Short mmCIF file of C-alpha atoms and ligand atoms in Angstrom, two decimals:
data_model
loop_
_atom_site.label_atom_id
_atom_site.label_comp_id
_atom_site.label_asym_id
_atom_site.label_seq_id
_atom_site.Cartn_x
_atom_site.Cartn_y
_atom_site.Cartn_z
CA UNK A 1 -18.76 -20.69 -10.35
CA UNK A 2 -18.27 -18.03 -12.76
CA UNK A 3 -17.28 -14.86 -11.20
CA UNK A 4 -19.69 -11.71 -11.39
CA UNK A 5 -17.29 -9.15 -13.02
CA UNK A 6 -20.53 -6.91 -13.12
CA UNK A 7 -20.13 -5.92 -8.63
CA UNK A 8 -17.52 -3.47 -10.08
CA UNK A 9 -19.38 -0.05 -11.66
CA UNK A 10 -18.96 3.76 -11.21
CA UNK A 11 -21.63 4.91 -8.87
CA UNK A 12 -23.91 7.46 -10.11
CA UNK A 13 -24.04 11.10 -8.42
CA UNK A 14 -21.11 10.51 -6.37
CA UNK A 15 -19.41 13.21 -4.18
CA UNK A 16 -16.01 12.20 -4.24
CA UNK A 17 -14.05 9.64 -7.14
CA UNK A 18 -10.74 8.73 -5.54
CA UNK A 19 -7.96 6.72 -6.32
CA UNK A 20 -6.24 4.65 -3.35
CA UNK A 21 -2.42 5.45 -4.73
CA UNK A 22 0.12 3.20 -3.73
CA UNK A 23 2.94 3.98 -6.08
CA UNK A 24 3.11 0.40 -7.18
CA UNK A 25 2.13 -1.24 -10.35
CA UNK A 26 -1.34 -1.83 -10.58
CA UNK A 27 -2.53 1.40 -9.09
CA UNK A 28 -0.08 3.23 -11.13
CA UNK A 29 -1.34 1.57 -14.53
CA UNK A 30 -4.89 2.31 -13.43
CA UNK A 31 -4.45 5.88 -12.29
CA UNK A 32 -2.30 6.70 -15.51
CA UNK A 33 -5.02 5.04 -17.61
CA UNK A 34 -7.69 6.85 -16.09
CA UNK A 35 -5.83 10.20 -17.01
CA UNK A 36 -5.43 8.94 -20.72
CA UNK A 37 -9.44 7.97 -20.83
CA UNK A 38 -8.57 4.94 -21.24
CA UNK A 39 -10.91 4.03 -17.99
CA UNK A 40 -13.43 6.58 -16.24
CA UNK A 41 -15.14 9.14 -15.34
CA UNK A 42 -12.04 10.54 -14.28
CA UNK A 43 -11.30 10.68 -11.00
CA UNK A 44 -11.30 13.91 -8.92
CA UNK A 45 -8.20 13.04 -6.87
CA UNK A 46 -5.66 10.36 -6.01
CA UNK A 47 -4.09 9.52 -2.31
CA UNK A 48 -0.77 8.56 -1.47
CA UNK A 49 -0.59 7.04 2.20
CA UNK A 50 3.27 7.56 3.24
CA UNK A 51 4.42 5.46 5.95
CA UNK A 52 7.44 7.37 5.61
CA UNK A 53 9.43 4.23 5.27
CA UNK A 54 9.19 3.71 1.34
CA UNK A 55 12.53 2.96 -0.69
CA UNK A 56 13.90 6.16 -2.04
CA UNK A 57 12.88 4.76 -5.43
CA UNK A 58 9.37 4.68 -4.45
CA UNK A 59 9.54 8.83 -3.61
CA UNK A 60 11.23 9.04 -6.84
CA UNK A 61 8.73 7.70 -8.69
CA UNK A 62 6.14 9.29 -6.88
CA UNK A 63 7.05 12.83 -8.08
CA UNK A 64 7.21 11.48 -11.25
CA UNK A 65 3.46 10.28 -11.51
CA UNK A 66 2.57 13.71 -9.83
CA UNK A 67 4.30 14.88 -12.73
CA UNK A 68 3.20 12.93 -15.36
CA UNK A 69 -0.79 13.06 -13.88
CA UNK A 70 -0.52 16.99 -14.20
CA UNK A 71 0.85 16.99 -17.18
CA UNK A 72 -2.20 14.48 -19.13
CA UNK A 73 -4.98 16.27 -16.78
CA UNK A 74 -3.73 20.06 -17.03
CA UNK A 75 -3.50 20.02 -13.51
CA UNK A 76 -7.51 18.22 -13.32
CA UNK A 77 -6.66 15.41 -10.89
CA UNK A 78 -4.01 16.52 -7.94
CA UNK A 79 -2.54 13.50 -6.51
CA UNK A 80 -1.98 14.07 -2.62
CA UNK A 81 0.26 12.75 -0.23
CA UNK A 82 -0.90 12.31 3.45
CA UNK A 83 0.64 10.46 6.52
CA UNK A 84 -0.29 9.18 9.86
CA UNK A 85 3.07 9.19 10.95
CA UNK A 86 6.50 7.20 10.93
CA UNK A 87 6.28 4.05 10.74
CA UNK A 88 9.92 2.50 11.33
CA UNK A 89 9.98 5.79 14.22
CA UNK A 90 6.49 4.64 16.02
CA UNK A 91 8.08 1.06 16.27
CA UNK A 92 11.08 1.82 17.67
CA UNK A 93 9.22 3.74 20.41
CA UNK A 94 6.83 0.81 20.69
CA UNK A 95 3.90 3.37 19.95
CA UNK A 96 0.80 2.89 17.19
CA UNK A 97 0.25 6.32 15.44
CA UNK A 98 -2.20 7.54 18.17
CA UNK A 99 0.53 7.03 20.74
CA UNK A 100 -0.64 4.49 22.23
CA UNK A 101 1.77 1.14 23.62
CA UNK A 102 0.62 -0.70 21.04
CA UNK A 103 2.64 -2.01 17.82
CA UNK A 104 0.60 -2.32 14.60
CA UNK A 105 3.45 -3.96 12.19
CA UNK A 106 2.90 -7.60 12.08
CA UNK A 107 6.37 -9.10 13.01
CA UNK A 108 7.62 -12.69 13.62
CA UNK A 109 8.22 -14.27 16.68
CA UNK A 110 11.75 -16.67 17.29
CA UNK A 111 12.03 -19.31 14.72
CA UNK A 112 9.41 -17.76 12.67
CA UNK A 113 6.71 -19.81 14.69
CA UNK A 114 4.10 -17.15 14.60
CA UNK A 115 3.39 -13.93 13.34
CA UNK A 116 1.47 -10.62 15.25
CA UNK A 117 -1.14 -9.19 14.30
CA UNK A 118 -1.70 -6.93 10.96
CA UNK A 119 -2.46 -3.10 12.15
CA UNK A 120 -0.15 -1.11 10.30
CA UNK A 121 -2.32 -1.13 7.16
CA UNK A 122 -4.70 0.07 8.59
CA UNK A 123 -3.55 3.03 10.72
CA UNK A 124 -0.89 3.88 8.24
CA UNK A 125 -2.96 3.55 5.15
CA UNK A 126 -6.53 2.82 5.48
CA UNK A 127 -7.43 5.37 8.08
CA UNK A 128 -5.47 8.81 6.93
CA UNK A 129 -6.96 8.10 3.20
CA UNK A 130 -10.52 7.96 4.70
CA UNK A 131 -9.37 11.27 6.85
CA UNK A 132 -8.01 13.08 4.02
CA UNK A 133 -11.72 11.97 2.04
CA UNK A 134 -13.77 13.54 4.90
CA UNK A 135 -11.31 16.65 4.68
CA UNK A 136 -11.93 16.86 1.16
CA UNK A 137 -15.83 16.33 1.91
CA UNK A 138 -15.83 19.33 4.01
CA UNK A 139 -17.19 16.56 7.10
CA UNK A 140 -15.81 17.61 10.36
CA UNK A 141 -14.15 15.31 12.47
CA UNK A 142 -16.29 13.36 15.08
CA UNK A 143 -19.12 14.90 12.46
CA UNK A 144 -21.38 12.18 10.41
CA UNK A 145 -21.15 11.72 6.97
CA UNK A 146 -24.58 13.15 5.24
CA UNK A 147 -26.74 10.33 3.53
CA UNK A 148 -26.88 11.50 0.20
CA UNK A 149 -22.75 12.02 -0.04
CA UNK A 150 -21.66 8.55 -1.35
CA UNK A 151 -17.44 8.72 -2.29
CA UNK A 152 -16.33 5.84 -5.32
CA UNK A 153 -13.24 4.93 -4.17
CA UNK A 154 -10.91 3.13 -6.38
CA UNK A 155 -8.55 -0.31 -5.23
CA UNK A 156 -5.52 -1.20 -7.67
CA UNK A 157 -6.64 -4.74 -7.76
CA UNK A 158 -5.47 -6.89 -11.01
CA UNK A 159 -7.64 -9.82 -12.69
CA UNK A 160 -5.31 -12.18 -11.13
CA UNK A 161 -6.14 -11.32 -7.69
CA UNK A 162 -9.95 -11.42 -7.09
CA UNK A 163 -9.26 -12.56 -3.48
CA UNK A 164 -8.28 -9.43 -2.40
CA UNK A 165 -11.57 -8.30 -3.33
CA UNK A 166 -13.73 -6.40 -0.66
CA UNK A 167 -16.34 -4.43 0.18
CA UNK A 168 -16.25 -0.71 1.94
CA UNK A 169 -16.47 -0.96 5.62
CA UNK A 170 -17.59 2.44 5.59
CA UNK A 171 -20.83 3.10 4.59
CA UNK A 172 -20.80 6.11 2.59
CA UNK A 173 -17.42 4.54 0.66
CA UNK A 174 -18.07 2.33 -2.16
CA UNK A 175 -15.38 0.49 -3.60
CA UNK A 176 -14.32 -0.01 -7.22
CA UNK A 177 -12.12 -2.16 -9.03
CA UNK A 178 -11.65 -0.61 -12.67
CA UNK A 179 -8.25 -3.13 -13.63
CA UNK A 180 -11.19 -6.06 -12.72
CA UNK A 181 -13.30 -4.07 -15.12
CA UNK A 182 -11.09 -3.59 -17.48
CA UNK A 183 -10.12 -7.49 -17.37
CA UNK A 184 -6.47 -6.61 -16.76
CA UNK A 185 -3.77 -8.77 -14.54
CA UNK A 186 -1.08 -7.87 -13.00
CA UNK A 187 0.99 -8.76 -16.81
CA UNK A 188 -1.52 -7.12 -18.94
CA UNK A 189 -0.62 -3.62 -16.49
CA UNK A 190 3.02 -4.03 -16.98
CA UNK A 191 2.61 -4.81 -20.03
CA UNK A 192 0.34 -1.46 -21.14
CA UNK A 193 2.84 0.28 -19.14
CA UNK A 194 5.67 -0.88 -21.05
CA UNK A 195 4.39 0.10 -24.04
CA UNK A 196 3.27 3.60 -22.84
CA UNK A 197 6.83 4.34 -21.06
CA UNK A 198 9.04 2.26 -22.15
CA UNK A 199 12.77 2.72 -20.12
CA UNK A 200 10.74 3.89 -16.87
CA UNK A 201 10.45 0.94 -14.28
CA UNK A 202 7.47 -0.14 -12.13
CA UNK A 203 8.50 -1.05 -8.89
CA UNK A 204 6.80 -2.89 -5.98
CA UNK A 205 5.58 -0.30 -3.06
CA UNK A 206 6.50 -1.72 0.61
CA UNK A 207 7.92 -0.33 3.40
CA UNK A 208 11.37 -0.87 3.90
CA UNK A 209 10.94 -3.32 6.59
CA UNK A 210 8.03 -4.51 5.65
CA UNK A 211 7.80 -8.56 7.16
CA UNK A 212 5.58 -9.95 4.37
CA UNK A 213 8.64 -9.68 1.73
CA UNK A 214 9.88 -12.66 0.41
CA UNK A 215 13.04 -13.96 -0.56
CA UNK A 216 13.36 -12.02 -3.90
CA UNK A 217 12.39 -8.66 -2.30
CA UNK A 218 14.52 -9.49 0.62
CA UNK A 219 17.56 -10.38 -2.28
CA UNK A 220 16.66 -7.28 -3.96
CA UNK A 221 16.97 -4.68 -1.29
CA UNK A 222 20.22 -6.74 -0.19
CA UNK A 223 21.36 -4.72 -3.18
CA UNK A 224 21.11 -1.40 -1.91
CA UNK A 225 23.06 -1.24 0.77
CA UNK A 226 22.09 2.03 2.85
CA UNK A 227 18.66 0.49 2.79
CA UNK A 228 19.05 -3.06 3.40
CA UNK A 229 21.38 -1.70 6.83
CA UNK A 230 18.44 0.43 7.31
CA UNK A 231 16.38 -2.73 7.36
CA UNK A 232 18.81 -4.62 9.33
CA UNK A 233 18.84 -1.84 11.73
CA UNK A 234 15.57 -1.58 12.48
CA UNK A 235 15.51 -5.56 13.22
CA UNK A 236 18.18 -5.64 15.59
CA UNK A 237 16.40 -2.36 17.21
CA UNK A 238 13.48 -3.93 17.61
CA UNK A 239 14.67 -6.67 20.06
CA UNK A 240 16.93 -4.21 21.54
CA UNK A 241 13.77 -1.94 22.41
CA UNK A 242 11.68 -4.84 22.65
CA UNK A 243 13.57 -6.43 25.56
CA UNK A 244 13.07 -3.20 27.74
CA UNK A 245 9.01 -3.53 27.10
CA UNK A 246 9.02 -6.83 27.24
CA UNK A 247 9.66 -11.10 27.07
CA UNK A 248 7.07 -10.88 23.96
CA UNK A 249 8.38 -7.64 22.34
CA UNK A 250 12.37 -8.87 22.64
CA UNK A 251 11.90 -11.80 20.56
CA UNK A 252 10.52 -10.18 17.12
CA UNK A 253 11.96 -10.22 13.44
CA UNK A 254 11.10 -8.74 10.15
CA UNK A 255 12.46 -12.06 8.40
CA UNK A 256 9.80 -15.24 8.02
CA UNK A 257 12.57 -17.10 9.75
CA UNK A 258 12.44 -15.61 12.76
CA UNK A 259 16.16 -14.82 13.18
CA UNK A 260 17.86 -11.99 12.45
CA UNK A 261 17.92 -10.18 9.01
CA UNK A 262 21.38 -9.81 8.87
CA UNK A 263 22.74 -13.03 8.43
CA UNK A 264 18.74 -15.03 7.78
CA UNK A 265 18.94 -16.96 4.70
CA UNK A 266 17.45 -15.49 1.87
CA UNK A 267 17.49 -18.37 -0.48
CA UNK A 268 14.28 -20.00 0.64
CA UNK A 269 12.21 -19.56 -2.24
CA UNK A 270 8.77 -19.96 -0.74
CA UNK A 271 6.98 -16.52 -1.78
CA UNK A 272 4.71 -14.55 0.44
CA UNK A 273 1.22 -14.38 -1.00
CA UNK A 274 1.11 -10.83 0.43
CA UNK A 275 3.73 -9.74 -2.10
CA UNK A 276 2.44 -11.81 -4.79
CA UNK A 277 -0.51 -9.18 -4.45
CA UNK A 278 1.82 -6.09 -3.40
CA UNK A 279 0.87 -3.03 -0.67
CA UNK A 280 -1.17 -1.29 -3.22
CA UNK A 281 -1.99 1.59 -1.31
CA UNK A 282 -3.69 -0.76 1.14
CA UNK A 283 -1.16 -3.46 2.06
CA UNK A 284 -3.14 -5.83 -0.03
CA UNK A 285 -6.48 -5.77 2.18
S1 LIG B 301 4.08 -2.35 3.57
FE1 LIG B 301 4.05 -3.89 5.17
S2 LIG B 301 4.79 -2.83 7.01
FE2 LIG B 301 4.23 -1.26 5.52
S3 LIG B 301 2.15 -0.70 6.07
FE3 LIG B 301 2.02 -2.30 4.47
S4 LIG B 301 1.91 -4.27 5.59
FE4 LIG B 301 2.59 -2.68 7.04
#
């Protein structure tokens, strides 16, 4: 079946255009388009959910799009950092970010037999970008939404990924997929990138620790030392802290393996289809 590229449109009279900014590739190629009119209307502002675990290269080039968005929009489109919290800290204290004993990150169990439960998107990315929108709306918390306010709200999803593809849950958001428009994969947005900056490099947005890398990201942060202990750190923590919560909680790892970072093997060269699509601003949801 041929798929309907025509579900993705800009939504007349809307209150709100926003751009779900992960830092990564896509939804840096789309946001930087936007600001070049190469895509539109132009948004009014872009969101940056920080889990405050990102590689320092991820900050880095996060000041550099703020930058570089100012620069092409006179100052038009701001792009916005918000946070729910720590991630790696919340963990370690076995909390979720509304303090609750509850861990969202989805970690392996021993011998990488299973895997939790995915929450961390959610409460670390999904839910403070749709608080900041309802700030921005001028909507109160615990306050509903009025009818007629409908917000467009823009995914970094590439032609190459129409799986990932999904509807608002929220009623007054409407989601849009402008690279799907725009007929663009993943290549075609490095590519255009390349060609617009060449020297600067896209990297792939994750937390630190994030369990859903695969053997090349795991290989790759191997080579930065200061994080790749901070990722081994936070493994071994977890089993330390887990083991005073309990049985369940004092058998978890970041690596697919289910043993620990440290010394896992990181030549299995199975890839995780998670990372093939990338924590664009939403952890691939
Ligand atoms: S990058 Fe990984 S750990 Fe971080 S919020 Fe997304 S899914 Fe969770």
């Amino acid at each position: 079946m041929m798929f309907d590229y025509s579900i993705s449109k800009p939504v007349n009279d809307t209150a709100l255009r926003v751009v779900s900014f992960g830092a990564g590739v896509q939804s840096t190629v789309m946001l930087l388009m936007a600001c070049r009119r190469e895509i539109g209307p132009m948004p009014d502002v872009a969101i940056f959910a920080d889990t405050q675990w990102e590689p320092k290269q991820i900050y880095k080039h996060l000041e550099w799009v703020k930058a570089e968005v100012a620069r092409l929009t006179n100052g038009q489109v701001p792009v916005l950092t918000v946070s729910a919290g720590d991630i790696r800290a919340d963990h370690l204290a076995g909390l979720n970010t509304t303090k609750q004993h509850f861990t969202s990150m989805p970690l392996y169990t021993e011998g990488g037999k299973g895997m939790g439960r995915r929450q961390c998107t959610k409460e670390y990315k999904i839910d403070p970008i749709t608080k900041e929108i309802r700030r921005l709306l001028g909507v109160e918390k615990g306050k509903r939404v009025p009818k007629n306010m409908i917000v467009e709200q823009w995914l970094g999803i590439s032609s190459d990924e129409l799986q990932r593809l999904k509807n608002s849950r929220i009623k007054w958001i409407v989601h849009r997929w402008p690279l799907i428009e725009a007929l663009m994969s993943r290549a075609d947005c490095r590519a255009w990138f390349e060609r617009k900056y060449p020297g600067i490099e896209l990297v792939k947005s994750a937390c630190i620790g994030c369990p859903f890398k695969d053997y090349k990201m795991w290989q790759a942060l191997k080579l930065i030392l200061e994080e790749w202990n901070d990722a081994c750190d936070f493994d071994e923590a977890i089993r330390l802290n887990g083991s005073k919560l309990s049985k369940m909680n004092s058998q978890q790892y970041v690596h697919r393996s289910g043993t620990p970072l440290r010394t896992a093997y990181l030549g299995d060269t199975s890839t995780s289809d998670f990372f093939q699509e990338e924590c664009e601003g939403m952890c691939g949801l």
